[in-house]
């Protein structure tokens, strides 16, 4: 009987640890998505800037 109680307690503890880890994982995922969004935005702005300058100089006369 004692063994069954111990196993049940272990299952409950594992559930709490898993639940906490999933919550923590969600926080990390949102943080990573935010960083990826910032990097994507910077890359796009750099491409747009060079694209504009390149097309301007193509047919531009001084």
PDB file of C-alpha atoms in Angstrom:
ATOM      1  CA  UNK A   1       0.000   0.000   0.000  1.00  0.00           C
ATOM      2  CA  UNK A   2       2.844   2.335   0.782  1.00  0.00           C
ATOM      3  CA  UNK A   3       4.358   1.715  -2.618  1.00  0.00           C
ATOM      4  CA  UNK A   4       1.143   2.718  -4.412  1.00  0.00           C
ATOM      5  CA  UNK A   5       0.945   5.977  -2.464  1.00  0.00           C
ATOM      6  CA  UNK A   6       4.541   6.813  -3.361  1.00  0.00           C
ATOM      7  CA  UNK A   7       3.911   6.117  -7.054  1.00  0.00           C
ATOM      8  CA  UNK A   8       0.799   8.290  -7.012  1.00  0.00           C
ATOM      9  CA  UNK A   9       2.753  11.145  -5.410  1.00  0.00           C
ATOM     10  CA  UNK A  10       5.457  10.784  -8.027  1.00  0.00           C
ATOM     11  CA  UNK A  11       2.898  11.036 -10.844  1.00  0.00           C
ATOM     12  CA  UNK A  12       1.433  14.200  -9.311  1.00  0.00           C
ATOM     13  CA  UNK A  13       4.909  15.726  -8.956  1.00  0.00           C
ATOM     14  CA  UNK A  14       5.762  14.891 -12.563  1.00  0.00           C
ATOM     15  CA  UNK A  15       2.509  16.507 -13.690  1.00  0.00           C
ATOM     16  CA  UNK A  16       3.361  19.721 -11.825  1.00  0.00           C
ATOM     17  CA  UNK A  17       6.878  19.783 -13.247  1.00  0.00           C
ATOM     18  CA  UNK A  18       5.573  19.176 -16.780  1.00  0.00           C
ATOM     19  CA  UNK A  19       2.921  21.857 -16.393  1.00  0.00           C
ATOM     20  CA  UNK A  20       5.491  24.370 -15.178  1.00  0.00           C
ATOM     21  CA  UNK A  21       7.872  23.466 -17.989  1.00  0.00           C
ATOM     22  CA  UNK A  22       5.186  23.951 -20.650  1.00  0.00           C
ATOM     23  CA  UNK A  23       4.354  27.375 -19.246  1.00  0.00           C
ATOM     24  CA  UNK A  24       8.035  28.279 -19.216  1.00  0.00           C
ATOM     25  CA  UNK A  25       8.444  26.918 -22.740  1.00  0.00           C
ATOM     26  CA  UNK A  26       5.637  29.150 -24.012  1.00  0.00           C
ATOM     27  CA  UNK A  27       7.417  32.182 -22.571  1.00  0.00           C
ATOM     28  CA  UNK A  28      10.656  31.236 -24.306  1.00  0.00           C
ATOM     29  CA  UNK A  29       8.876  30.604 -27.609  1.00  0.00           C
ATOM     30  CA  UNK A  30       7.258  34.065 -27.519  1.00  0.00           C
ATOM     31  CA  UNK A  31      10.640  35.626 -26.747  1.00  0.00           C
ATOM     32  CA  UNK A  32      12.241  33.811 -29.687  1.00  0.00           C
ATOM     33  CA  UNK A  33       9.420  34.833 -32.011  1.00  0.00           C
ATOM     34  CA  UNK A  34       9.941  38.442 -30.955  1.00  0.00           C
ATOM     35  CA  UNK A  35      13.652  38.257 -31.735  1.00  0.00           C
ATOM     36  CA  UNK A  36      13.022  36.612 -35.099  1.00  0.00           C
ATOM     37  CA  UNK A  37      10.508  39.336 -35.935  1.00  0.00           C
ATOM     38  CA  UNK A  38      13.011  42.061 -35.104  1.00  0.00           C
ATOM     39  CA  UNK A  39      15.732  40.387 -37.167  1.00  0.00           C
ATOM     40  CA  UNK A  40      13.360  39.935 -40.123  1.00  0.00           C
ATOM     41  CA  UNK A  41      12.340  43.580 -39.905  1.00  0.00           C
ATOM     42  CA  UNK A  42      15.979  44.735 -39.903  1.00  0.00           C
ATOM     43  CA  UNK A  43      16.846  42.501 -42.852  1.00  0.00           C
ATOM     44  CA  UNK A  44      13.873  43.763 -44.847  1.00  0.00           C
ATOM     45  CA  UNK A  45      14.711  47.399 -44.123  1.00  0.00           C
ATOM     46  CA  UNK A  46      18.315  46.843 -45.238  1.00  0.00           C
ATOM     47  CA  UNK A  47      17.161  45.182 -48.451  1.00  0.00           C
ATOM     48  CA  UNK A  48      14.684  47.945 -49.178  1.00  0.00           C
ATOM     49  CA  UNK A  49      17.323  50.596 -48.620  1.00  0.00           C
ATOM     50  CA  UNK A  50      19.856  49.025 -50.950  1.00  0.00           C
ATOM     51  CA  UNK A  51      17.141  48.207 -53.484  1.00  0.00           C
ATOM     52  CA  UNK A  52      16.017  51.811 -53.631  1.00  0.00           C
ATOM     53  CA  UNK A  53      19.530  53.127 -54.052  1.00  0.00           C
ATOM     54  CA  UNK A  54      20.357  50.560 -56.697  1.00  0.00           C
ATOM     55  CA  UNK A  55      17.279  51.291 -58.799  1.00  0.00           C
ATOM     56  CA  UNK A  56      17.802  55.040 -58.405  1.00  0.00           C
ATOM     57  CA  UNK A  57      21.358  54.875 -59.721  1.00  0.00           C
ATOM     58  CA  UNK A  58      20.435  52.625 -62.598  1.00  0.00           C
ATOM     59  CA  UNK A  59      18.682  55.280 -64.673  1.00  0.00           C
ATOM     60  CA  UNK A  60      19.846  58.354 -62.789  1.00  0.00           C
ATOM     61  CA  UNK A  61      21.903  60.969 -64.634  1.00  0.00           C
ATOM     62  CA  UNK A  62      24.206  63.363 -62.777  1.00  0.00           C
TER      63      UNK A  62
END
